[in-house]
Coordinates of N, CA and C in Angstrom, one line a residue:
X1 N 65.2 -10.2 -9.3 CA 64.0 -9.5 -8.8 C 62.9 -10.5 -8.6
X2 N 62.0 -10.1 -7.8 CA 61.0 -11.5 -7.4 C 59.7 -10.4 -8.3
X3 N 58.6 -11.2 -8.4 CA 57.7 -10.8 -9.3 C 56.7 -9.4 -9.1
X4 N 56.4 -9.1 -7.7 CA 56.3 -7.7 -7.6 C 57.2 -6.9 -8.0
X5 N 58.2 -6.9 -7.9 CA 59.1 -5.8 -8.5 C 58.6 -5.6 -9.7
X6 N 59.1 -7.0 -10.5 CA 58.6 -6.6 -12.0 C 57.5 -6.2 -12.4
X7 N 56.3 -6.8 -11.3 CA 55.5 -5.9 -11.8 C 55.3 -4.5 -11.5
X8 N 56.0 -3.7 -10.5 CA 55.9 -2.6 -10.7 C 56.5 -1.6 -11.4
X9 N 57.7 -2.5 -11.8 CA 58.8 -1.9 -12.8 C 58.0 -2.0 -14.3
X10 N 57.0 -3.0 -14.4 CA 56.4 -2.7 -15.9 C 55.6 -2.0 -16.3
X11 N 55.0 -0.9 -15.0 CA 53.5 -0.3 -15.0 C 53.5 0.9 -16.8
X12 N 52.7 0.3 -17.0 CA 52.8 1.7 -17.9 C 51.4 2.2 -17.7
X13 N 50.8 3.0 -18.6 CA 49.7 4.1 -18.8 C 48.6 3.2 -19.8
X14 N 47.5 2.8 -19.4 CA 46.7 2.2 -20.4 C 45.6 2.8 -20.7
X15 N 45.3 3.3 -21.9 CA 43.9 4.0 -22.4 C 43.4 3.6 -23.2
X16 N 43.6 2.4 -24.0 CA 42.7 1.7 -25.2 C 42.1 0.3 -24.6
X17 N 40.9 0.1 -24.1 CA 40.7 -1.5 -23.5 C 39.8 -2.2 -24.4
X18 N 39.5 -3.5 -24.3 CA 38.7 -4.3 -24.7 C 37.3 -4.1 -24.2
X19 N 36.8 -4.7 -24.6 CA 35.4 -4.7 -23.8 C 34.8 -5.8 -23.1
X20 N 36.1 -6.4 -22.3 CA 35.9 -7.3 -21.5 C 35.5 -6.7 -19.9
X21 N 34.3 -7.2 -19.4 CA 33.9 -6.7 -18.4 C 34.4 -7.2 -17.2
X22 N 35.1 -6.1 -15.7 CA 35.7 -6.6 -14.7 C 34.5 -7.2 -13.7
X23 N 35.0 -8.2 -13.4 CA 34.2 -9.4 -12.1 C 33.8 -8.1 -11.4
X24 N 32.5 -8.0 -10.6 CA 31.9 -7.6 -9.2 C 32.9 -7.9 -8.0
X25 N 33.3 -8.9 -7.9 CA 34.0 -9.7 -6.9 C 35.8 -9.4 -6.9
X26 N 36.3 -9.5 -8.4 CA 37.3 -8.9 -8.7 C 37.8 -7.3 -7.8
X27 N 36.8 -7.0 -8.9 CA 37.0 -5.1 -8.2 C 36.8 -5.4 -6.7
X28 N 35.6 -5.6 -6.2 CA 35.7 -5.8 -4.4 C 36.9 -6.1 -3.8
X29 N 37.6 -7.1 -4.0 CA 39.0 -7.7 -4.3 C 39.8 -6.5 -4.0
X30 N 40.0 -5.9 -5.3 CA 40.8 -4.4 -5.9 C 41.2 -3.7 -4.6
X31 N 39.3 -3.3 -4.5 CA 39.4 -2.0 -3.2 C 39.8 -2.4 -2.2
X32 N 39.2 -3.9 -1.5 CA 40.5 -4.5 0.0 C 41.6 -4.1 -0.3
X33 N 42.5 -4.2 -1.6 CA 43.6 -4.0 -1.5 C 43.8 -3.2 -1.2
X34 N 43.8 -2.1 -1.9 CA 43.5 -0.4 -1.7 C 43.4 -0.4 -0.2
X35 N 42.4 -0.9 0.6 CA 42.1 -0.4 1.8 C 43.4 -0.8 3.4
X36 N 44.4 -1.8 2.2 CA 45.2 -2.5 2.9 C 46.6 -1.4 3.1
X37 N 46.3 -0.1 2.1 CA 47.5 0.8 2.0 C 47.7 1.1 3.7
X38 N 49.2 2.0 3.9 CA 49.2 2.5 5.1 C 48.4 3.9 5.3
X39 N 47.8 3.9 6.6 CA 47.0 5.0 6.4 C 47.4 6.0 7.4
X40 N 47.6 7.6 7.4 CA 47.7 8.0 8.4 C 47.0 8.1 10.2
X41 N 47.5 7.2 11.1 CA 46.2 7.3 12.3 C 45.7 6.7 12.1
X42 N 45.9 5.8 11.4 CA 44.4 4.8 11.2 C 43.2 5.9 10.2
X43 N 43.2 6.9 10.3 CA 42.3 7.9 9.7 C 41.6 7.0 8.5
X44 N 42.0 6.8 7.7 CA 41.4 6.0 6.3 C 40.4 7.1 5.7
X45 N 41.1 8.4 5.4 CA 40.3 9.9 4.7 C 40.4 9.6 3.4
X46 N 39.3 8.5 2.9 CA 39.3 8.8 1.2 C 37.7 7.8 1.5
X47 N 37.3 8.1 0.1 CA 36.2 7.7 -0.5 C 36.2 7.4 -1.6
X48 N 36.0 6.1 -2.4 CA 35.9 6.1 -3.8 C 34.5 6.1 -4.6
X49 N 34.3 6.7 -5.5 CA 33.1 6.6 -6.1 C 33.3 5.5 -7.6
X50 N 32.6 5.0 -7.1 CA 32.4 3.7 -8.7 C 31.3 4.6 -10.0
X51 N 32.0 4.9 -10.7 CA 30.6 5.5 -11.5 C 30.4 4.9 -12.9
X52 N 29.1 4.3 -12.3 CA 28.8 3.8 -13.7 C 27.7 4.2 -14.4
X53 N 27.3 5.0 -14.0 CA 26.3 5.7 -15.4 C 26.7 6.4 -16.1
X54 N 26.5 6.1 -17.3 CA 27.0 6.4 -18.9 C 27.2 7.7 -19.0
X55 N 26.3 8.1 -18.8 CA 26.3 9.4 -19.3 C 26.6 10.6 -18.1
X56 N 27.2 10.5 -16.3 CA 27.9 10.5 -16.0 C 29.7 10.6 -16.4
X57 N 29.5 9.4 -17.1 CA 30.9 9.6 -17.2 C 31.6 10.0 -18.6
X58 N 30.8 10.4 -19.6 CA 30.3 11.0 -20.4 C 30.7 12.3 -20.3
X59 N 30.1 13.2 -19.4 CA 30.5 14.3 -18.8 C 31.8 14.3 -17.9
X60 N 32.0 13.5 -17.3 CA 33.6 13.2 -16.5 C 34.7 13.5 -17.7
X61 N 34.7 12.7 -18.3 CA 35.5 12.6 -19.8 C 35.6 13.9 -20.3
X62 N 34.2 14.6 -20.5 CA 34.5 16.1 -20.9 C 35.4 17.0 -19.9
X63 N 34.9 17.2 -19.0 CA 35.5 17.8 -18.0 C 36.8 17.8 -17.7
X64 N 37.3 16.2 -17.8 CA 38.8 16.1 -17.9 C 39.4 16.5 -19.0
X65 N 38.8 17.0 -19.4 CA 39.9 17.7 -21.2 C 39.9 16.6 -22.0
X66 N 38.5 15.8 -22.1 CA 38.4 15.3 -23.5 C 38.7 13.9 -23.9
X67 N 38.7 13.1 -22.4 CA 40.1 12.2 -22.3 C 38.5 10.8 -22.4
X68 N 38.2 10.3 -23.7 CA 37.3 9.5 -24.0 C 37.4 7.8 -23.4
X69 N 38.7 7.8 -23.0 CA 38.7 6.5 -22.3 C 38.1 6.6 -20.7
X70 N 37.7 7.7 -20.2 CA 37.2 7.4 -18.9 C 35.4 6.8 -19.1
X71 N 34.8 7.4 -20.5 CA 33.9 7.0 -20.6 C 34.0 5.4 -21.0
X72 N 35.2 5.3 -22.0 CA 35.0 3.4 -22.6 C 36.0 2.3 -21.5
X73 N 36.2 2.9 -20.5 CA 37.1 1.9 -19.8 C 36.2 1.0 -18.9
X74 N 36.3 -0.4 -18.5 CA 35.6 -1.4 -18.1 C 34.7 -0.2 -16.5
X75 N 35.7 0.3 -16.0 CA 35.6 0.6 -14.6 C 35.9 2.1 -14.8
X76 N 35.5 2.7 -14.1 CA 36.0 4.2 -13.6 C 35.9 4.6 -11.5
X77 N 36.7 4.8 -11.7 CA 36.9 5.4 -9.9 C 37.0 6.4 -9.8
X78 N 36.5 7.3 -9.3 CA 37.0 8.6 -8.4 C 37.5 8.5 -7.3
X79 N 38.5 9.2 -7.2 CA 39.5 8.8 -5.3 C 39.3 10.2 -4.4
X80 N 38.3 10.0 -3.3 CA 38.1 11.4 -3.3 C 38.9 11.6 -1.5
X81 N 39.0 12.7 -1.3 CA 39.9 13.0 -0.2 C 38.9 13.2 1.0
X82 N 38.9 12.4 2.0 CA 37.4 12.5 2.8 C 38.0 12.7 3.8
X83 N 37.4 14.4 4.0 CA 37.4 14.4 6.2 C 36.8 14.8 6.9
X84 N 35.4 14.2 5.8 CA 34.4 14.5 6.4 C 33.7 13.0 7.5
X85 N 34.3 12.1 7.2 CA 33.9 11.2 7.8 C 34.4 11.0 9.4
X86 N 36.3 10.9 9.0 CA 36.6 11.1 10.6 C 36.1 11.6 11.4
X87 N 36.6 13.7 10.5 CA 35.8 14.3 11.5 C 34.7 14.5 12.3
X88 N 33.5 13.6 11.4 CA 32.1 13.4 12.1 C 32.2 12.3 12.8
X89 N 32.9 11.5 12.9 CA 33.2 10.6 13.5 C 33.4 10.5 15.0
X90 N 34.7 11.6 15.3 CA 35.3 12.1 16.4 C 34.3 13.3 17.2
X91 N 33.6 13.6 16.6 CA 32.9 14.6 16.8 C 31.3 14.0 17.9
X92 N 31.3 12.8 17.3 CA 30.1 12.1 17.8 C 30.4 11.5 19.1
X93 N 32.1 11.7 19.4 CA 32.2 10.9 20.6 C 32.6 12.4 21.6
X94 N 32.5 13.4 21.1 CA 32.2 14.7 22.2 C 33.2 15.5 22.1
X95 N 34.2 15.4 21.0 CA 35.1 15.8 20.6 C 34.7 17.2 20.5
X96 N 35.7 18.1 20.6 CA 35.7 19.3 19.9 C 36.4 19.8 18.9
X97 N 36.1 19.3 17.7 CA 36.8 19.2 16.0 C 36.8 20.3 15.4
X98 N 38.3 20.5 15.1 CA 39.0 21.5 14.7 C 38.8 21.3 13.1
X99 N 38.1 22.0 12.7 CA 38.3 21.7 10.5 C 39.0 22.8 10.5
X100 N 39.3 22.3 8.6 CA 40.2 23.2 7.5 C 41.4 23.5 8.1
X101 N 41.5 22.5 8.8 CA 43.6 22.2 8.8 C 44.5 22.1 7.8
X102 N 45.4 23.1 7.2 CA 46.1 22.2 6.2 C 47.0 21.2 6.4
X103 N 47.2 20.5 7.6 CA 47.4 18.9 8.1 C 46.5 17.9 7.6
X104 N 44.7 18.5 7.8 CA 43.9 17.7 7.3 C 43.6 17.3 5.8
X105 N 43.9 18.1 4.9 CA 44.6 18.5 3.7 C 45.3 17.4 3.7
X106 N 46.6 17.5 4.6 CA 47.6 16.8 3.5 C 47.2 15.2 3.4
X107 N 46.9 15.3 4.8 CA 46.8 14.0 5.5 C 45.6 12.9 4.6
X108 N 44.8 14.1 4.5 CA 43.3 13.2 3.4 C 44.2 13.2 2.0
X109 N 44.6 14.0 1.4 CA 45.2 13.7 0.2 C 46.6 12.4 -0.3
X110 N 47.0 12.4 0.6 CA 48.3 11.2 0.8 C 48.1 9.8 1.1
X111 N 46.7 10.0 1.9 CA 46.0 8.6 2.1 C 45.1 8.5 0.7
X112 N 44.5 9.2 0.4 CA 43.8 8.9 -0.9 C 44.9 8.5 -2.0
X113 N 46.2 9.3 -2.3 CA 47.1 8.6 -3.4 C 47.4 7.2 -2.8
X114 N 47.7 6.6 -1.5 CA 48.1 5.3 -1.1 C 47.2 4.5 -0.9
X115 N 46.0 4.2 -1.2 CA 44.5 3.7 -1.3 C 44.5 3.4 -3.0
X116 N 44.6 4.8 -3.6 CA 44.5 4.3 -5.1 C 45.7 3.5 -5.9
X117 N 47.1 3.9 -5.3 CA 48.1 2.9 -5.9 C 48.1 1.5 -5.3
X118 N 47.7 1.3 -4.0 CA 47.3 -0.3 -4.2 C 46.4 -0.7 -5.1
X119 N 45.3 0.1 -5.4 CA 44.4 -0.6 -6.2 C 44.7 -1.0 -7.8
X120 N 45.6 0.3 -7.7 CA 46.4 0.1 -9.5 C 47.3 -1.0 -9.2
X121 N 48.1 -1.3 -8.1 CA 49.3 -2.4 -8.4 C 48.5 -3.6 -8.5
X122 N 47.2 -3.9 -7.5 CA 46.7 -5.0 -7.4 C 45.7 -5.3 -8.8
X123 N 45.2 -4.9 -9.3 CA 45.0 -4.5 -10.6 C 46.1 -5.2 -11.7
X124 N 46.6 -4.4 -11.7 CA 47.8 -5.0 -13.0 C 48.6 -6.5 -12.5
X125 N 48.4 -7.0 -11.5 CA 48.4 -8.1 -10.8 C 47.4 -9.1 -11.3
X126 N 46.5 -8.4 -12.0 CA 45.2 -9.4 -12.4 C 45.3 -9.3 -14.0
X127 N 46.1 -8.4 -14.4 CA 46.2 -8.8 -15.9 C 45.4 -7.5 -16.4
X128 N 44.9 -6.0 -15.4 CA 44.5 -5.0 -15.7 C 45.3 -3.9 -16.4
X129 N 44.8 -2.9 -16.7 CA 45.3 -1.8 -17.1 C 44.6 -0.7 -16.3
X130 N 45.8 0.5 -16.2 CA 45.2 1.5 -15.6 C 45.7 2.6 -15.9
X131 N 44.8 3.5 -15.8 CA 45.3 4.8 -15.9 C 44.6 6.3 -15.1
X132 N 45.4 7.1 -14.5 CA 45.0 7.5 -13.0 C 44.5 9.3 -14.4
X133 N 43.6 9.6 -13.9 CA 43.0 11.1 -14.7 C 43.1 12.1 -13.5
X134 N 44.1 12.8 -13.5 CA 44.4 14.2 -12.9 C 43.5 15.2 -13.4
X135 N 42.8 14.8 -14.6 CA 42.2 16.3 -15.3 C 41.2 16.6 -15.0
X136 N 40.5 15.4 -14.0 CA 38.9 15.9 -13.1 C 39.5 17.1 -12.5
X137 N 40.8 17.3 -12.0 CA 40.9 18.4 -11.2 C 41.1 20.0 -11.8
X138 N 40.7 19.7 -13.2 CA 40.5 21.0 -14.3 C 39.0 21.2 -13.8
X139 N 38.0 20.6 -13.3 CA 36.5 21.0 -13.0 C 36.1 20.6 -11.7
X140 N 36.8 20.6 -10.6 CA 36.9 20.1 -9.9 C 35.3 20.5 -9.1
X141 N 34.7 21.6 -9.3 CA 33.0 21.7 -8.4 C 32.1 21.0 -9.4
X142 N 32.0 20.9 -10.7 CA 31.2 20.6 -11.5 C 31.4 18.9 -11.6
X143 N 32.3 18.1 -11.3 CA 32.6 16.7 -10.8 C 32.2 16.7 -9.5
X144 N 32.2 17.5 -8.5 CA 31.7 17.6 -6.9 C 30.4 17.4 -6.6
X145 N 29.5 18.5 -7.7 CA 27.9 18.3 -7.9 C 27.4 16.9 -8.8
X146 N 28.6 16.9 -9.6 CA 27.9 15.6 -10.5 C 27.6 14.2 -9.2
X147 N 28.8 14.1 -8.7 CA 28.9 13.1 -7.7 C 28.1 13.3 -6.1
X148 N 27.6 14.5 -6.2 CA 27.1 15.2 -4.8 C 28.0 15.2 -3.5
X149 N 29.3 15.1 -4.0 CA 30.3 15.5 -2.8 C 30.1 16.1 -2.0
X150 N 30.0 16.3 -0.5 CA 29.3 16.9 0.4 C 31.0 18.0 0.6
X151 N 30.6 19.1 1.8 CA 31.8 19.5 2.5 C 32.8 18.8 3.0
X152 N 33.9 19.0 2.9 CA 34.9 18.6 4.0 C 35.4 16.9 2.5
X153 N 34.7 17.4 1.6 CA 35.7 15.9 0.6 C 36.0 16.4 -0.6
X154 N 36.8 16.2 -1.3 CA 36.9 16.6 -2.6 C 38.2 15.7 -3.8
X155 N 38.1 15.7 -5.0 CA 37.9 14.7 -5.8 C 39.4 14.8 -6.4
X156 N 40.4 14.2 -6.2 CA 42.1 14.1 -6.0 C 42.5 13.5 -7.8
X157 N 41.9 12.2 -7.9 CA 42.1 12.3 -9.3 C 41.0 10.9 -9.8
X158 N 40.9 10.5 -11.1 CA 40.3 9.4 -11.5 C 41.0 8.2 -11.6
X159 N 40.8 7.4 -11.8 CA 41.1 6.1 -12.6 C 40.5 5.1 -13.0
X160 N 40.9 5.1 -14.8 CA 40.5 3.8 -15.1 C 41.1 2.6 -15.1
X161 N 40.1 1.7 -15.5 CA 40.3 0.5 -15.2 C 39.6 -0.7 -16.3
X162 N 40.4 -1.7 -16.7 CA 40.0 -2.1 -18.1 C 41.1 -3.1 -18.3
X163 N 40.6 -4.3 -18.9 CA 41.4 -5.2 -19.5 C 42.1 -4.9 -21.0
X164 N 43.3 -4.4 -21.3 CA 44.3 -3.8 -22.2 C 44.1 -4.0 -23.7
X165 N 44.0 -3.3 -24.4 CA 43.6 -3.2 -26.0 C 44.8 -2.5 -26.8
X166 N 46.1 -2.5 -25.8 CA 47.1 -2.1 -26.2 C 48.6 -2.6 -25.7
X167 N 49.2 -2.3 -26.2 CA 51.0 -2.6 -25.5 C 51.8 -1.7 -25.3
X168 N 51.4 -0.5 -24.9 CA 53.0 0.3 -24.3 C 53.7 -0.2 -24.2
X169 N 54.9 0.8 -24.7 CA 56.3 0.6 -23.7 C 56.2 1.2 -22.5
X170 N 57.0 0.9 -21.8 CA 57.3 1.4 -20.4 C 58.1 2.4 -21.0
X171 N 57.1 3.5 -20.2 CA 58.2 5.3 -20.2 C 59.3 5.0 -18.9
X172 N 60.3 5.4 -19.6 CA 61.7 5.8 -18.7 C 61.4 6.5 -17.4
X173 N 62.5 6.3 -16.6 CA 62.0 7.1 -15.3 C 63.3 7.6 -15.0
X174 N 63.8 8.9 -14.6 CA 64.7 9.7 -13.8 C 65.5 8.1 -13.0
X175 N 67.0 8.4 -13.8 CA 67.9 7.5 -13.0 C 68.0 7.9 -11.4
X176 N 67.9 6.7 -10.9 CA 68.1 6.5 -9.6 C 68.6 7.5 -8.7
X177 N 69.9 7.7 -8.8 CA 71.2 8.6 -8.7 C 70.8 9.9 -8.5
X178 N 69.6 10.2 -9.5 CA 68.7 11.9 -9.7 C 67.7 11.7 -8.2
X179 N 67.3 10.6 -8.2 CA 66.6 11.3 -6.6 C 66.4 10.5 -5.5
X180 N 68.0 9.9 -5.5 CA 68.1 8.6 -4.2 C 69.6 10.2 -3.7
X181 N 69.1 10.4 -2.6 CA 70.3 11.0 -2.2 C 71.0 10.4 -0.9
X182 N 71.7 11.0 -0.4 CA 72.8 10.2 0.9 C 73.1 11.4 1.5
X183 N 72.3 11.2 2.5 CA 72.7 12.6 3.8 C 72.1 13.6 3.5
X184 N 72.1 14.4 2.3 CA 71.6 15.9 2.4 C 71.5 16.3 0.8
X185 N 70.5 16.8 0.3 CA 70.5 17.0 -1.2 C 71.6 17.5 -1.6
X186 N 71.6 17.0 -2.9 CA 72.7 17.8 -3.7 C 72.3 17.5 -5.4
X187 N 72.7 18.7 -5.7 CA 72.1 18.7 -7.1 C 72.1 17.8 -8.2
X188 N 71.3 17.1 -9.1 CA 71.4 16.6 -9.8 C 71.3 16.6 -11.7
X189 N 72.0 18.2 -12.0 CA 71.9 18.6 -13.4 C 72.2 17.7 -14.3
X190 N 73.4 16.7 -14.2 CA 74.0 15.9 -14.9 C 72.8 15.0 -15.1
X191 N 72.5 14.4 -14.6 CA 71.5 13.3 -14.5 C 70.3 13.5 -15.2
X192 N 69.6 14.6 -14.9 CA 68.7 15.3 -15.8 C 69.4 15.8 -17.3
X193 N 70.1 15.9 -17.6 CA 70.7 16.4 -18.9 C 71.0 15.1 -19.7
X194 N 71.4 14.1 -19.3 CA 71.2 12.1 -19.5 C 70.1 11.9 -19.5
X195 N 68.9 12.1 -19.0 CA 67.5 11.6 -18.8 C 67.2 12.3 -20.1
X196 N 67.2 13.6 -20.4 CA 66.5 14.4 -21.3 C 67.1 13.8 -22.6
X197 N 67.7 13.4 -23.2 CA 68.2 12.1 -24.0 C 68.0 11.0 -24.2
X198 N 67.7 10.0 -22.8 CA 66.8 8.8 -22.8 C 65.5 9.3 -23.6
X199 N 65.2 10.3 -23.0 CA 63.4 10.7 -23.3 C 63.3 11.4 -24.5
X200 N 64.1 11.8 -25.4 CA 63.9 12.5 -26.5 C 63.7 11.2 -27.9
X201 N 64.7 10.0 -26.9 CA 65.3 8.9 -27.4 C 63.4 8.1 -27.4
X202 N 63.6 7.9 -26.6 CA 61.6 7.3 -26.6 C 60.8 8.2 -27.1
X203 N 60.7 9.4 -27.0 CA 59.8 9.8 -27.8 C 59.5 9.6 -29.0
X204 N 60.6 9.7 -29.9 CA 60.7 9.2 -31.2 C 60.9 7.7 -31.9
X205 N 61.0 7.4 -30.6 CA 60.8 5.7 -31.3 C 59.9 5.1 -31.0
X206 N 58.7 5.3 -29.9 CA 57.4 4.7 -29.4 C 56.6 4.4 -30.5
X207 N 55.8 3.4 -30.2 CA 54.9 2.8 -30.8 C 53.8 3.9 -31.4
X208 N 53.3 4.8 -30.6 CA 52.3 5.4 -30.4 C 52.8 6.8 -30.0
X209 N 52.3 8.1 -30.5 CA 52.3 9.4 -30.2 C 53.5 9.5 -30.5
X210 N 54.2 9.7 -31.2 CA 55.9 10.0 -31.6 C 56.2 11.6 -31.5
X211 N 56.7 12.0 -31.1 CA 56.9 13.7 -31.1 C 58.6 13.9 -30.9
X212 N 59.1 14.7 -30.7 CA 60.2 15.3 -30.7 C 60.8 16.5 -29.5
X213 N 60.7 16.1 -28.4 CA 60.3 16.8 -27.0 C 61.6 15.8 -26.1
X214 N 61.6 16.2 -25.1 CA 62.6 15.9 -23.9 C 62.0 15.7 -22.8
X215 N 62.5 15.6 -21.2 CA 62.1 15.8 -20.6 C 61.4 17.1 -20.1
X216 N 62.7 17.3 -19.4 CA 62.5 19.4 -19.4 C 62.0 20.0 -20.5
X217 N 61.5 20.3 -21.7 CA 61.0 20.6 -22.5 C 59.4 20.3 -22.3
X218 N 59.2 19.0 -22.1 CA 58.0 18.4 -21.8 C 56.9 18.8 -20.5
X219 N 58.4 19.7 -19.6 CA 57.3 20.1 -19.0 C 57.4 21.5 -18.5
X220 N 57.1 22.2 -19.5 CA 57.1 23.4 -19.8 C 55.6 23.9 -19.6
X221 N 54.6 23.2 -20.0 CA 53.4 23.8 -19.5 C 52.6 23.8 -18.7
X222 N 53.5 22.6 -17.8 CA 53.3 23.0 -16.2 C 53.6 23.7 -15.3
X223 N 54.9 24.9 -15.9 CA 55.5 25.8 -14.9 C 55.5 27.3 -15.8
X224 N 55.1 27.0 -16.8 CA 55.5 28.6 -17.5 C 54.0 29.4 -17.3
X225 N 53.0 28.7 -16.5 CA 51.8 29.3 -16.5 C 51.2 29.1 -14.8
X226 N 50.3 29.7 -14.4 CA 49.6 28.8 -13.2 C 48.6 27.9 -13.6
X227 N 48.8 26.7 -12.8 CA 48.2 25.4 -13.4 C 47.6 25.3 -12.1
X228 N 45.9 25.2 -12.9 CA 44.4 25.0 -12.2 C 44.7 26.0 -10.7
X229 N 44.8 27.5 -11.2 CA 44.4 28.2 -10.1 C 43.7 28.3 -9.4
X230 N 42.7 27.8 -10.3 CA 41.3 27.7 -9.1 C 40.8 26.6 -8.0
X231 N 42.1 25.8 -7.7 CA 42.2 25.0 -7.5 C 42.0 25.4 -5.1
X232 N 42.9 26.2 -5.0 CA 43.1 27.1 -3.7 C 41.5 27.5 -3.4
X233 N 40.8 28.5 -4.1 CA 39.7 28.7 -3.8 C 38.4 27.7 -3.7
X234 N 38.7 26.6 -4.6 CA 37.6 25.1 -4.3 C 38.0 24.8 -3.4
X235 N 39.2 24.3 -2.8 CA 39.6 23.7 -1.8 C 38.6 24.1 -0.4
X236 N 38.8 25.7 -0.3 CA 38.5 26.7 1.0 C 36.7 26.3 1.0
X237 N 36.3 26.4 -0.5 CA 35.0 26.5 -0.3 C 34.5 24.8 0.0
X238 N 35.0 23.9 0.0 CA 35.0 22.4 0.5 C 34.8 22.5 2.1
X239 N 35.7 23.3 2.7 CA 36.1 23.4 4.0 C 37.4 23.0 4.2
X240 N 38.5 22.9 3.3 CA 39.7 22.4 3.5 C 40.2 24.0 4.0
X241 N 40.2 25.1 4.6 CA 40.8 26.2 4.8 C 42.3 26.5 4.9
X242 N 42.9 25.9 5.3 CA 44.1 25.5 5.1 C 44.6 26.6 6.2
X243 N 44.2 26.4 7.4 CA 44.6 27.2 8.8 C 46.4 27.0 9.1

């Protein structure tokens, strides 16, 4: 394996940092990378917010369910899903712009996760830590006003960023086999029923958070309930309508 690989193969989850502060120049660095992802159309539908006031993110941290590293991590990003910019963009050259596509939707959202995983690979490339916060999207209007998100953007997930105060292990991942297929799906129970054994296996032996859970077990409180319902209705009122 040549040294990308490994570094992608090492990524783990980092939420304890030092208080070593990231270069200006560095992060600038970061975001080229980021901006180097493939984008749909050329479109480039995201926006990152850098927030660095305290007490900002202070409230970010609450919002996300509590999660105190967004406030102590060197850096914090929001990755937000922007189509408000193309669209005014095309619009200025005499266009007649169609919003709240759910194309536009996807299309802003897919570019915003490929914008932010270069910035995490390039990052951990520098000897960073990271860790991406899905839980902004538990408050997703009250992060929209904090940040003054206009229409037509809205806020996909966080990440921090921070030089490491810890050593994970690397969590296991779903053998290959489970979701590389050849020609046409076909089920993979066996494989999942092996994984949920790897993962029962790390659960209990990790450094940190030790529990007694599986895979499938584990994620039980993502599907036995509706998760962030209110999620459909912010969307519409952004202008994402989802025509």
């Amino acid at each position: 394996m040549n040294d990308v690989i490994k570094l992608l193969q090492s990524h783990r989850s980092i939420r304890k940092f030092t208080d070593q502060k990231i270069l200006r120049g560095l992060l600038l660095e970061l975001i080229k990378a980021g901006q180097a992802a493939a984008t749909s159309s050329h479109v480039q539908a995201y926006t990152i917010i850098n927030v660095t006031d305290s007490a900002n993110r202070e409230k970010i941290a609450e919002y996300a369910g509590g999660q105190g590293y967004v406030a102590s991590s060197a850096v914090f990003l929001v990755f937000c899903a922007d189509m408000k910019r193309p669209t005014e963009a095309s619009e200025r050259t005499g266009a007649n712009v169609e919003r709240g596509m759910t194309e536009q939707l996807l299309v802003a959202t897919v570019d915003t996760a490929l914008v932010a995983q270069n910035v995490a690979v390039a990052a951990e490339s520098e000897g960073l830590g990271i860790c991406y916060i899905g839980g902004i999207r538990n408050n997703p209007q009250a992060i929209s006003e904090l940040l003054h998100l206009p229409d037509h953007v809205y806020p996909v997930f966080g990440m921090c960023l921070g030089y490491p105060a810890h050593d994970p292990e690397v969590k296991p991942r779903l053998p290959v086999e489970a979701i590389l297929k050849e020609d046409t799906y076909r089920e993979d129970t066996e494989q999942v029923e092996a994984f949920d054994s790897t993962m029962q296996a790390y659960y209990q032996t990790r450094s940190t958070g030790n529990k007694t859970t599986d895979w499938s077990h584990n994620l039980t409180p993502l599907f036995d309930s509706k998760l962030r319902p209110h999620m459909r209705d912010f969307l519409v009122k952004r202008g994402f309508e989802m025509k």
